[in-house]
Short mmCIF file of C-alpha atoms in Angstrom, two decimals:
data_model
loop_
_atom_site.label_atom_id
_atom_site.label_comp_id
_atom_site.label_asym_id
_atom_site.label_seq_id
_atom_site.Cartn_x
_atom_site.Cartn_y
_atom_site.Cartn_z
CA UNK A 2 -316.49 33.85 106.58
CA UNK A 3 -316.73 32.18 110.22
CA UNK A 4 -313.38 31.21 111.77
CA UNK A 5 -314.95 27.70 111.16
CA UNK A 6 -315.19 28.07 107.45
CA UNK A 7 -311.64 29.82 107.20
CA UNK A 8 -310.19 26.74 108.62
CA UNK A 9 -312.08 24.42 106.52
CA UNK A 10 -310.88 26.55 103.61
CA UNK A 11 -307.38 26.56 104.29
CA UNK A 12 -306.98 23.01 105.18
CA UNK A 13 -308.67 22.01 102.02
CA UNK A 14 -306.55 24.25 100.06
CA UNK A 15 -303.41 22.58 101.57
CA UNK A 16 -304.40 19.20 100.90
CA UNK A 17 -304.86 20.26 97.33
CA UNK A 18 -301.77 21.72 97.30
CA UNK A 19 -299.76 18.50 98.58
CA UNK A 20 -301.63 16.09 96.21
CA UNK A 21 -300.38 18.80 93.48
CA UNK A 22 -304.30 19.56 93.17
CA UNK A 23 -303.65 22.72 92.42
CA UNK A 24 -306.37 24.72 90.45
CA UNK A 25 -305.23 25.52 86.78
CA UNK A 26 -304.89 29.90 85.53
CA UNK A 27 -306.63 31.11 82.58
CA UNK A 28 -309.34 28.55 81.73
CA UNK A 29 -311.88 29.49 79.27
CA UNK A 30 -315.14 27.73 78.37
CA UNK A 31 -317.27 27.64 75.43
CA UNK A 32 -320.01 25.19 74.12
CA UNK A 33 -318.83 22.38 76.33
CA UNK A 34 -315.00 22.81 75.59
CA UNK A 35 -313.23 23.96 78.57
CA UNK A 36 -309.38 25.09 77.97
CA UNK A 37 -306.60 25.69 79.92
CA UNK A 38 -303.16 27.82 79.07
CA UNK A 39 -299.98 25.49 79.54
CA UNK A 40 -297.75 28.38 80.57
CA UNK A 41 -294.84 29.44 78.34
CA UNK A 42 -291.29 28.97 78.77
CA UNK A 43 -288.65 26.11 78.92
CA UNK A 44 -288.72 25.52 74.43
CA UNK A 45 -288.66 21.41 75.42
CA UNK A 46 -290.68 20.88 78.37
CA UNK A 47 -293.88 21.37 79.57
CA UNK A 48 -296.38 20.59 82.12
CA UNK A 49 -299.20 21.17 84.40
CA UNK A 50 -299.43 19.11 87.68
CA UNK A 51 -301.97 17.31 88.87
CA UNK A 52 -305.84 19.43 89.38
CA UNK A 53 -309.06 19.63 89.21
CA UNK A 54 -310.74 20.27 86.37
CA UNK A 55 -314.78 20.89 84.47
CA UNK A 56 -316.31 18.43 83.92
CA UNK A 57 -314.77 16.43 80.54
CA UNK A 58 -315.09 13.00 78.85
CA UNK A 59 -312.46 13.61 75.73
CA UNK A 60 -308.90 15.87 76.23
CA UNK A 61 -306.27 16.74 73.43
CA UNK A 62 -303.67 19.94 73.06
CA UNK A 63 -303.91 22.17 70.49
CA UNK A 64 -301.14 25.60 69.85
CA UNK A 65 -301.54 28.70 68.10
CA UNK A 66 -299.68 27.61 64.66
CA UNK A 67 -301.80 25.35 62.82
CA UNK A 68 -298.90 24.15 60.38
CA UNK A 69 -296.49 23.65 63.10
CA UNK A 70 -295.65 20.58 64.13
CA UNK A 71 -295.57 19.22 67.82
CA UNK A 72 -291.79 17.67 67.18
CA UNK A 73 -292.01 15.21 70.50
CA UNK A 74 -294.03 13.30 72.39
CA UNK A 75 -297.84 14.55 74.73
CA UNK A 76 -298.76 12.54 77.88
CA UNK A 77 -302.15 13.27 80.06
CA UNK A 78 -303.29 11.07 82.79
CA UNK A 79 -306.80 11.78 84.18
CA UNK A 80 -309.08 11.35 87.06
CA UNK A 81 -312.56 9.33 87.09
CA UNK A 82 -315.52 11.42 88.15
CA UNK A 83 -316.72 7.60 89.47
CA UNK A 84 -313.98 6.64 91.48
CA UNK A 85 -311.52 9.33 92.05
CA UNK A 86 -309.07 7.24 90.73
CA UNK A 87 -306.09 8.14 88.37
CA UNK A 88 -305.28 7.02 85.49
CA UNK A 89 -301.51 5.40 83.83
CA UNK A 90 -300.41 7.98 81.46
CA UNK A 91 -301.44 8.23 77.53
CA UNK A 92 -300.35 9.30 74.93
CA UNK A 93 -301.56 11.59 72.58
CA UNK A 94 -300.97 10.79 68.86
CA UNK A 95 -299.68 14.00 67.39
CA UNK A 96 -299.72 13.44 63.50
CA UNK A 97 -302.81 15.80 63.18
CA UNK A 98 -302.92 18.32 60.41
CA UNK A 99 -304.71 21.43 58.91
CA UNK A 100 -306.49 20.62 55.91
CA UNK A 101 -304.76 21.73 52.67
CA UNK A 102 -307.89 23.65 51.47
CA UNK A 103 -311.14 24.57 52.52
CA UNK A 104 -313.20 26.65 55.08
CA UNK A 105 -311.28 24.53 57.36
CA UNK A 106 -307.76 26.25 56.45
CA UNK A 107 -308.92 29.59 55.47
CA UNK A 108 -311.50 30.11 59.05
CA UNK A 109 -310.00 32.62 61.58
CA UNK A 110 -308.62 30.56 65.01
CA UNK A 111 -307.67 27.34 62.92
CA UNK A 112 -305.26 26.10 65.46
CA UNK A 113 -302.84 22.89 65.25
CA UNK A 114 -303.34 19.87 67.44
CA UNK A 115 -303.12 16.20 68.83
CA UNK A 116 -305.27 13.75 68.42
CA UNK A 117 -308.01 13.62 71.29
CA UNK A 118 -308.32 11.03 73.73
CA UNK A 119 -311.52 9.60 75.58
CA UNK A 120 -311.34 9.78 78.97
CA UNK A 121 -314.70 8.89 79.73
CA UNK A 122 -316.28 11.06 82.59
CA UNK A 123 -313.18 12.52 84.55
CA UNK A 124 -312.84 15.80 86.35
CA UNK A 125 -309.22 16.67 86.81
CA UNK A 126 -305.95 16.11 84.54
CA UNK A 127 -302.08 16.35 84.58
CA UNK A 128 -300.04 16.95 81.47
CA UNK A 129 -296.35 16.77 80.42
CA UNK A 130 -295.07 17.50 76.69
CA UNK A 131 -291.75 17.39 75.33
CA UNK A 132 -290.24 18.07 72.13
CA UNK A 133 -286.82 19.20 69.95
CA UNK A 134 -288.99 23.28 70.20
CA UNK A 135 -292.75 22.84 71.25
CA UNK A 136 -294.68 25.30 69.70
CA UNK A 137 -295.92 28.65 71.18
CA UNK A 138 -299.88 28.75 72.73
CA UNK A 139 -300.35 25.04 73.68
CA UNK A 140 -303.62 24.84 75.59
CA UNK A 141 -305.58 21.89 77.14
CA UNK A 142 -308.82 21.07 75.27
CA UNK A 143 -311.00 19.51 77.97
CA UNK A 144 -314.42 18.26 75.99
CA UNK A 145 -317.59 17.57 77.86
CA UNK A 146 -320.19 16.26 74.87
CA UNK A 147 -322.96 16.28 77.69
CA UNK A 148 -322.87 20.46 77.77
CA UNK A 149 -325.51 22.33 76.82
CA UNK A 150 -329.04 21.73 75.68
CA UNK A 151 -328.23 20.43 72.07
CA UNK A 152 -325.85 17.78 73.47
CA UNK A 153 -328.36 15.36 73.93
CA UNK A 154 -328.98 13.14 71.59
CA UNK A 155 -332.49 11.72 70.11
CA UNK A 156 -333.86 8.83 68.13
CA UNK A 157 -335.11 10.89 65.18
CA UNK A 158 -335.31 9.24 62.37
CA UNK A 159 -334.17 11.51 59.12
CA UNK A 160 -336.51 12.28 56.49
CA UNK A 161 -335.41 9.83 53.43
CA UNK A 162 -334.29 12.57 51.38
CA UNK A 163 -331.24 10.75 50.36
CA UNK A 164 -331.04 9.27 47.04
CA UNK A 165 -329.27 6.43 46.04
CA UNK A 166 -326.79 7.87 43.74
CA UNK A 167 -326.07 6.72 40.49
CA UNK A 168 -326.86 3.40 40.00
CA UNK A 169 -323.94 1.77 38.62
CA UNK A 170 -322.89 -2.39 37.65
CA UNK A 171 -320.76 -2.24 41.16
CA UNK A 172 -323.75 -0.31 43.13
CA UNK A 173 -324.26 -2.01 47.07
CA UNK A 174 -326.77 -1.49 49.19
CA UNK A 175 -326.66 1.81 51.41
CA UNK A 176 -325.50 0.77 54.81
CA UNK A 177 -327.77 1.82 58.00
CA UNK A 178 -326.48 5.04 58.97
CA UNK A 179 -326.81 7.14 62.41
CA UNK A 180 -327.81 10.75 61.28
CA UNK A 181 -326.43 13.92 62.53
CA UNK A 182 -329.21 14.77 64.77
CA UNK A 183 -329.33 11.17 66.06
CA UNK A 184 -325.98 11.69 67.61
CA UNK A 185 -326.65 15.38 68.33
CA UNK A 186 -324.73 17.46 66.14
CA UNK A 187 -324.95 21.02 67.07
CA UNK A 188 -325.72 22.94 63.88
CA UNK A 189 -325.15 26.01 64.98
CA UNK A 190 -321.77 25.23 65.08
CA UNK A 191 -320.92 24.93 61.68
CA UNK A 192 -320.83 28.48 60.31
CA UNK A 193 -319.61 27.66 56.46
CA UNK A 194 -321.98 25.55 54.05
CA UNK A 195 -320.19 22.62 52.70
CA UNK A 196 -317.57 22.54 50.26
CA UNK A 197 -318.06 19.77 47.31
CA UNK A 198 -315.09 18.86 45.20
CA UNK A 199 -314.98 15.55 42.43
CA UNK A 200 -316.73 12.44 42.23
CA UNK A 201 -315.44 10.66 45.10
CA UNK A 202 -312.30 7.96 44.14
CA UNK A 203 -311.11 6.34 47.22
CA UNK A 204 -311.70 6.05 50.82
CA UNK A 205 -309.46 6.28 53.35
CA UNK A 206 -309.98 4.54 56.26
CA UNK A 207 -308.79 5.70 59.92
CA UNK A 208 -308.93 4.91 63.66
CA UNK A 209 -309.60 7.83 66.03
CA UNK A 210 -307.16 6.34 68.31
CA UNK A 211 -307.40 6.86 72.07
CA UNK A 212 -309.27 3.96 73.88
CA UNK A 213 -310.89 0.72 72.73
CA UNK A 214 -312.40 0.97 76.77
CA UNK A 215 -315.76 1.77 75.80
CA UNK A 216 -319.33 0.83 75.81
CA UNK A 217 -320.89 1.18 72.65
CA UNK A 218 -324.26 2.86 74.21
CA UNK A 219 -321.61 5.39 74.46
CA UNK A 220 -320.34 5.84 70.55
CA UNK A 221 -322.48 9.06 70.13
CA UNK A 222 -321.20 10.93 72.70
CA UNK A 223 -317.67 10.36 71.39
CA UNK A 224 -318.87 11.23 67.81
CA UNK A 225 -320.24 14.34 69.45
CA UNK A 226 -317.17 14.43 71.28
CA UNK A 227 -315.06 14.46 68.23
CA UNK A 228 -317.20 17.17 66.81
CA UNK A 229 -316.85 19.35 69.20
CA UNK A 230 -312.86 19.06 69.27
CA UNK A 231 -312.70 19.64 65.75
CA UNK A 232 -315.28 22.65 65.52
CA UNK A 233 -314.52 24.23 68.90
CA UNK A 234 -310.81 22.61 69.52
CA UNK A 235 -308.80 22.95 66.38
CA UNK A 236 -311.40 25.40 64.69
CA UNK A 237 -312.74 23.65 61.83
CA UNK A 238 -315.99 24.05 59.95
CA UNK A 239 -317.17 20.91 60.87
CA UNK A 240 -316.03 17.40 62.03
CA UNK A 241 -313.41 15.86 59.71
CA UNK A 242 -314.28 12.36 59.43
CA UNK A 243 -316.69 11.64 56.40
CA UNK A 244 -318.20 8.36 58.38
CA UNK A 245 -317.57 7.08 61.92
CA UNK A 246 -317.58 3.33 63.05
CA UNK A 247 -318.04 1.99 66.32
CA UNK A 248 -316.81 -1.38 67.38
CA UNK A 249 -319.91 -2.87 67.60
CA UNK A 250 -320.41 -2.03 63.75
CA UNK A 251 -322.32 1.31 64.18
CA UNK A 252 -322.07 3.45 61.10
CA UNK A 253 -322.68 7.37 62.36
CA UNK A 254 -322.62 9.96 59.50
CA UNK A 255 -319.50 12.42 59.92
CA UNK A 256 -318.89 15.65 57.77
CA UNK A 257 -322.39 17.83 56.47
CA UNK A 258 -323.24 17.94 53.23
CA UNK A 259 -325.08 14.40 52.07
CA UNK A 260 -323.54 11.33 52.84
CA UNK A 261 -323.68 10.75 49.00
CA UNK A 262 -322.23 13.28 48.10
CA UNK A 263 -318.46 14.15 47.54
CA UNK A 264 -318.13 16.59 50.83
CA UNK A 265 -314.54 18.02 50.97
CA UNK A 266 -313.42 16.05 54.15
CA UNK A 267 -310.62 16.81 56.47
CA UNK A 268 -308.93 13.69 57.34
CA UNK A 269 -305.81 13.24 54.95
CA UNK A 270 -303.44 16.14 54.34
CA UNK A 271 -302.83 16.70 51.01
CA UNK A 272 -305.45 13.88 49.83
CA UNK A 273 -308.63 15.36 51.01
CA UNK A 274 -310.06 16.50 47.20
CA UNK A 275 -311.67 13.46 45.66
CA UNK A 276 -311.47 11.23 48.77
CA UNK A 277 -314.55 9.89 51.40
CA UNK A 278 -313.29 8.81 55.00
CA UNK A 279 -314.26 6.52 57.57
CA UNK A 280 -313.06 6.34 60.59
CA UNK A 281 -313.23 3.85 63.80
CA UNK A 282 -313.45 4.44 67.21
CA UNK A 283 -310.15 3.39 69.08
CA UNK A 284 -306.69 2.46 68.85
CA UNK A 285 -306.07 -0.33 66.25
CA UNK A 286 -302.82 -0.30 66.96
CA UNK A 287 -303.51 -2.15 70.60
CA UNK A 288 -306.58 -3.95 69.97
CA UNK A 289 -307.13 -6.14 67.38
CA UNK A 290 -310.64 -5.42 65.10
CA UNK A 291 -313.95 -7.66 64.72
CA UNK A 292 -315.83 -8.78 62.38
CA UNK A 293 -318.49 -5.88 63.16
CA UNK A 294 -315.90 -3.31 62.32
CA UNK A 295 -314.53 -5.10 58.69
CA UNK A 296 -318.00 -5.43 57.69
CA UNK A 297 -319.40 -1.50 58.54
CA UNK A 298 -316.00 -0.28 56.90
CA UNK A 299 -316.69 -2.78 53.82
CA UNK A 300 -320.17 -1.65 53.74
CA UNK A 301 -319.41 1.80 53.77
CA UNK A 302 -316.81 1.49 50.97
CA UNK A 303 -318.68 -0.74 48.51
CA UNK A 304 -321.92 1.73 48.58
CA UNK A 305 -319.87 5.18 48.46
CA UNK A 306 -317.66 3.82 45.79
CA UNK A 307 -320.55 2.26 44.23
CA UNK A 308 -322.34 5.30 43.30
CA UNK A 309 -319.64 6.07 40.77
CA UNK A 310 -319.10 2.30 39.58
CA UNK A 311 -315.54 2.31 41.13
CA UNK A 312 -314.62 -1.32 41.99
CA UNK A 313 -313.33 -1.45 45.94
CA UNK A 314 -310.44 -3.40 44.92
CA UNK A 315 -308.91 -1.64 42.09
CA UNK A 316 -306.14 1.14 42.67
CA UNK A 317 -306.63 4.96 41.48
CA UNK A 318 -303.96 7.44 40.88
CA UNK A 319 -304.29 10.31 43.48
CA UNK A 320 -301.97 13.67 43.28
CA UNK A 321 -300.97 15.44 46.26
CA UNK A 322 -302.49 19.19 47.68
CA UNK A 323 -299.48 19.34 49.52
CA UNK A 324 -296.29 18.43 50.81
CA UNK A 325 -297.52 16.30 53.53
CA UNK A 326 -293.88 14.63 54.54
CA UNK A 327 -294.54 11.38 52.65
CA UNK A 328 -295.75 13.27 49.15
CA UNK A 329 -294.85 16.49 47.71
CA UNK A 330 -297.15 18.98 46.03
CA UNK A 331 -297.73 18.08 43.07
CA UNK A 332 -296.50 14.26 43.28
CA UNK A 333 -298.38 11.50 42.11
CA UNK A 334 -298.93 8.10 43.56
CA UNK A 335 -301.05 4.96 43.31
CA UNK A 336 -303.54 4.13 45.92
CA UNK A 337 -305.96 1.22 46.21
CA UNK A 338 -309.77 2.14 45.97
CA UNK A 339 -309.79 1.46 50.18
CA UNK A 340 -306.35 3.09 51.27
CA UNK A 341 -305.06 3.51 55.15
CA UNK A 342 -304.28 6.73 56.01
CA UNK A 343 -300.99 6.00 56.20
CA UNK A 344 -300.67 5.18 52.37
CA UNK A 345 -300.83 8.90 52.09
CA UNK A 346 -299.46 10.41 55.24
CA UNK A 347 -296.56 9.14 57.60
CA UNK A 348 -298.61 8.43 60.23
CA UNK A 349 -299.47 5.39 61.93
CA UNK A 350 -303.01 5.45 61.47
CA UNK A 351 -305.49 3.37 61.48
CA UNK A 352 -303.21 1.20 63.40
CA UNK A 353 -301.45 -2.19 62.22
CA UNK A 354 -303.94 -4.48 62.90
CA UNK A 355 -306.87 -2.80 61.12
CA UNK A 356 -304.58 -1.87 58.40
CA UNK A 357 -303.59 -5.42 57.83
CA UNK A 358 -307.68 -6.20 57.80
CA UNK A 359 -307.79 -4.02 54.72
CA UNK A 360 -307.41 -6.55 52.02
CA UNK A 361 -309.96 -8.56 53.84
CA UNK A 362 -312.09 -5.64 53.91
CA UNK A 363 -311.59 -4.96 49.90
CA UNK A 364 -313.22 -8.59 49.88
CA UNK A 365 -315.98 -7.83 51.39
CA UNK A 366 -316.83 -4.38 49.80
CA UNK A 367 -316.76 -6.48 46.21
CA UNK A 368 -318.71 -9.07 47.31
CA UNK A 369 -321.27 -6.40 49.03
CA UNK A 370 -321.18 -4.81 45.44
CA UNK A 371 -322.16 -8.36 43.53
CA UNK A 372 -325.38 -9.47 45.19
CA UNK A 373 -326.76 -5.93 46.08
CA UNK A 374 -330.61 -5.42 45.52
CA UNK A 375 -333.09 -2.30 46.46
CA UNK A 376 -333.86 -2.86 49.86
CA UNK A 377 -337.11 -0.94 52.16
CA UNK A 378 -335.89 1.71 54.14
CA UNK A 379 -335.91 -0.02 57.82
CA UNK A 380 -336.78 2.11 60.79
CA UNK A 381 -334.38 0.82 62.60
CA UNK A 382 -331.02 -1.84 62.62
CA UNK A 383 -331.65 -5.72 60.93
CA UNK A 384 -331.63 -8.38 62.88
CA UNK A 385 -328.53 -8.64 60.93
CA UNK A 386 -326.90 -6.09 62.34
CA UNK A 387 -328.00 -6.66 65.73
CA UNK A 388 -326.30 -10.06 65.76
CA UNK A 389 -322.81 -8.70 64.53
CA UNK A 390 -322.92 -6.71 67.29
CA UNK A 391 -323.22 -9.85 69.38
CA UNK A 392 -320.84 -11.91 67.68
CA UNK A 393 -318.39 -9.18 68.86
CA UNK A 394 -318.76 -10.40 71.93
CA UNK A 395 -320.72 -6.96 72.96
CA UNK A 396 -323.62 -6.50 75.55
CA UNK A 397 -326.78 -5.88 73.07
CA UNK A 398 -328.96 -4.81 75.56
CA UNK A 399 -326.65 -2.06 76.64
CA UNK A 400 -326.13 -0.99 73.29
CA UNK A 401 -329.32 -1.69 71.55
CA UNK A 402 -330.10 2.08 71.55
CA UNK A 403 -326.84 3.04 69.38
CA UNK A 404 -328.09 2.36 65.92
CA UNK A 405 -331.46 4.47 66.41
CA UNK A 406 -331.89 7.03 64.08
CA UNK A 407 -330.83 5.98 61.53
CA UNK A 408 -330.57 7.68 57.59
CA UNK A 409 -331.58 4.16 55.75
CA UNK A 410 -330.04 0.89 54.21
#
């Protein structure tokens, strides 16, 4: 190295140094997760300072136990790959949890976590934990859903190999649905076929929390995002979520397996056997929903409940896997047809304000049921669904590319 170069070197490595820029130890890559060690020691705080980082659009922490708990609070704050700016702190929603059964339990490297955030494109981080004992082998989880050749996504349409169930007096039309490959699920992946448990008897709905700061010509990247968290991140088989809403009303199809079919999900500890899932992309606990969102959640409802005749606004008796906090093994308790997951896990998911939509959204999944008729398969979204896009105040022309590929109406 020229004298020049040394100098260059060193004064750049100083200025990193004062700004806390500081380049992290022990990172590890794979399949467009990039992780980094939060060293061990004081049993109630931790943190890494400000540095550069890979490439990432998505972060969360994850440890080596994945039935302990984090007991305390997770803040990142991030920096745009744009504008070099930093972000206010966030905070990571901790009530994640292992499924109570399933490949997702029983596959080696299952590890517990927080919820994951979207960042949007960023390349460096800072992190600080707390907690009553934080748990041994927490780890950064930076995601970057533009890695590797089957990140990108395509506009393939999905052979129409799915049926329409049974055809029952409460059967609704089969929402438009953005397939797997549409938003580029990477097969190869998911190592275990999927489990199938009982006809399906309620759906819980969710929020992914994180940010509501998105375009939606972005949705499949955080689907893909999402999948790669819970695949690469906490070790699953596959993503959790069952079916994924965006908030410009954007139905994506989660878990493998059929989206007819009653795929063992992993979304709601203890309630995962018997259950479907939707879930919608940001924090409904700041921002209030639209009517997009209450009518791609009521769509999904009315036609997954409808292919076993279940009416959306009845209640079922559900019995817990496990002792989740909020049910013991065993226990029994009364659910309606479209439950929060927080009827069934102390958690504050989905967020009060789409929680308090959900007898609105009941509404509308019986009323979907009532007028239902078989419908073409479309090539792409209705006019329809175009416009609810609009009415939610959302720029179409930006997003007009979301709903491609999708699996039918």
């Amino acid at each position: 190295m020229t004298p020049r170069l040394l100098r260059t070197a060193v004064a750049t490595a100083l200025a990193l140094g004062a700004l806390g820029l500081t380049h992290p130890a022990r990172a590890t890559s794979s399949d467009g997760v990039h992780t980094v060690r939060v060293p061990d020691g004081d049993p109630h705080e931790r943190s890494l300072a400000p540095r550069p980082s890979e490439p990432f659009s998505l972060i969360g922490l994850t440890w080596d136990d994945p039935d302990a708990a984090l007991g305390g609070t997770a803040e990142v704050r991030t920096r745009s790959r744009e504008s070099g700016a930093w972000s206010a702190w966030h905070s990571l929603e901790t009530d994640v949890r292992t499924p109570e059964l399933g490949s997702d339990r029983d596959r080696p490297g299952v590890r517990g976590s927080t919820q994951p955030l979207w960042t949007g494109p960023s390349d460096g981080f800072q992190v600080r934990v707390s907690g009553d004992r934080l748990p041994a082998g927490l780890r950064v989880e930076l995601v970057d859903p533009e890695a590797g050749s089957d990140a990108v996504h395509t506009a393939v349409v999905e052979p129409d190999d799915i049926g329409p169930g049974t055809a029952g007096p409460l059967a609704a039309e089969r929402p438009a649905v953005t397939s797997r490959s549409a938003w580029g699920a990477d097969e190869s992946l998911v190592k275990d076929p999927p489990t199938y448990t009982g006809d399906t008897q309620a759906m819980f709905v969710h929020h992914t929390a994180g940010t509501n700061d998105y375009a939606c010509s972005a949705s499949a990247s955080i689907v893909r995002g999402v999948f790669l968290y819970h695949v690469q991140s906490n070790g699953w088989n596959d993503i959790g979520y069952h079916f994924l809403v965006d908030k410009c009303g954007t139905v994506f199809e989660g878990r493998a397996g059929g989206i007819d079919k009653p795929v063992l999900g992993a979304h709601a500890y203890g309630f995962n056997t018997n259950t479907s899932s939707v879930s919608v992309l940001g924090d409904y606990s700041t921002a209030a929903t639209n009517a997009a969102v209450r009518a791609s959640v009521a769509k999904v409802a009315a036609w997954k409940l409808g292919l076993y005749a279940i009416d959306p606004t009845g209640t079922v008796v559900l019995t817990s896997g496990a002792d989740n906090g909020k049910y013991k093994l065993g226990q029994k308790g009364t659910f309606h047809r479209i439950s929060g997951h927080r009827d069934g896990y102390p958690t504050a998911c989905p967020g009060q304000n789409l929680y308090d939509d959900l007898p609105e959204i009941r509404t509308l999944a019986a009323n979907a049921g009532k007028s239902a008729a078989p419908a073409a398969e479309p090539l792409g979204p209705s006019a329809e669904d175009e416009d609810a896009g609009q009415d939610a105040g959302e720029d179409a022309s930006e997003d007009e590319d979301a709903g491609q590929g999708v699996l039918g109406r």
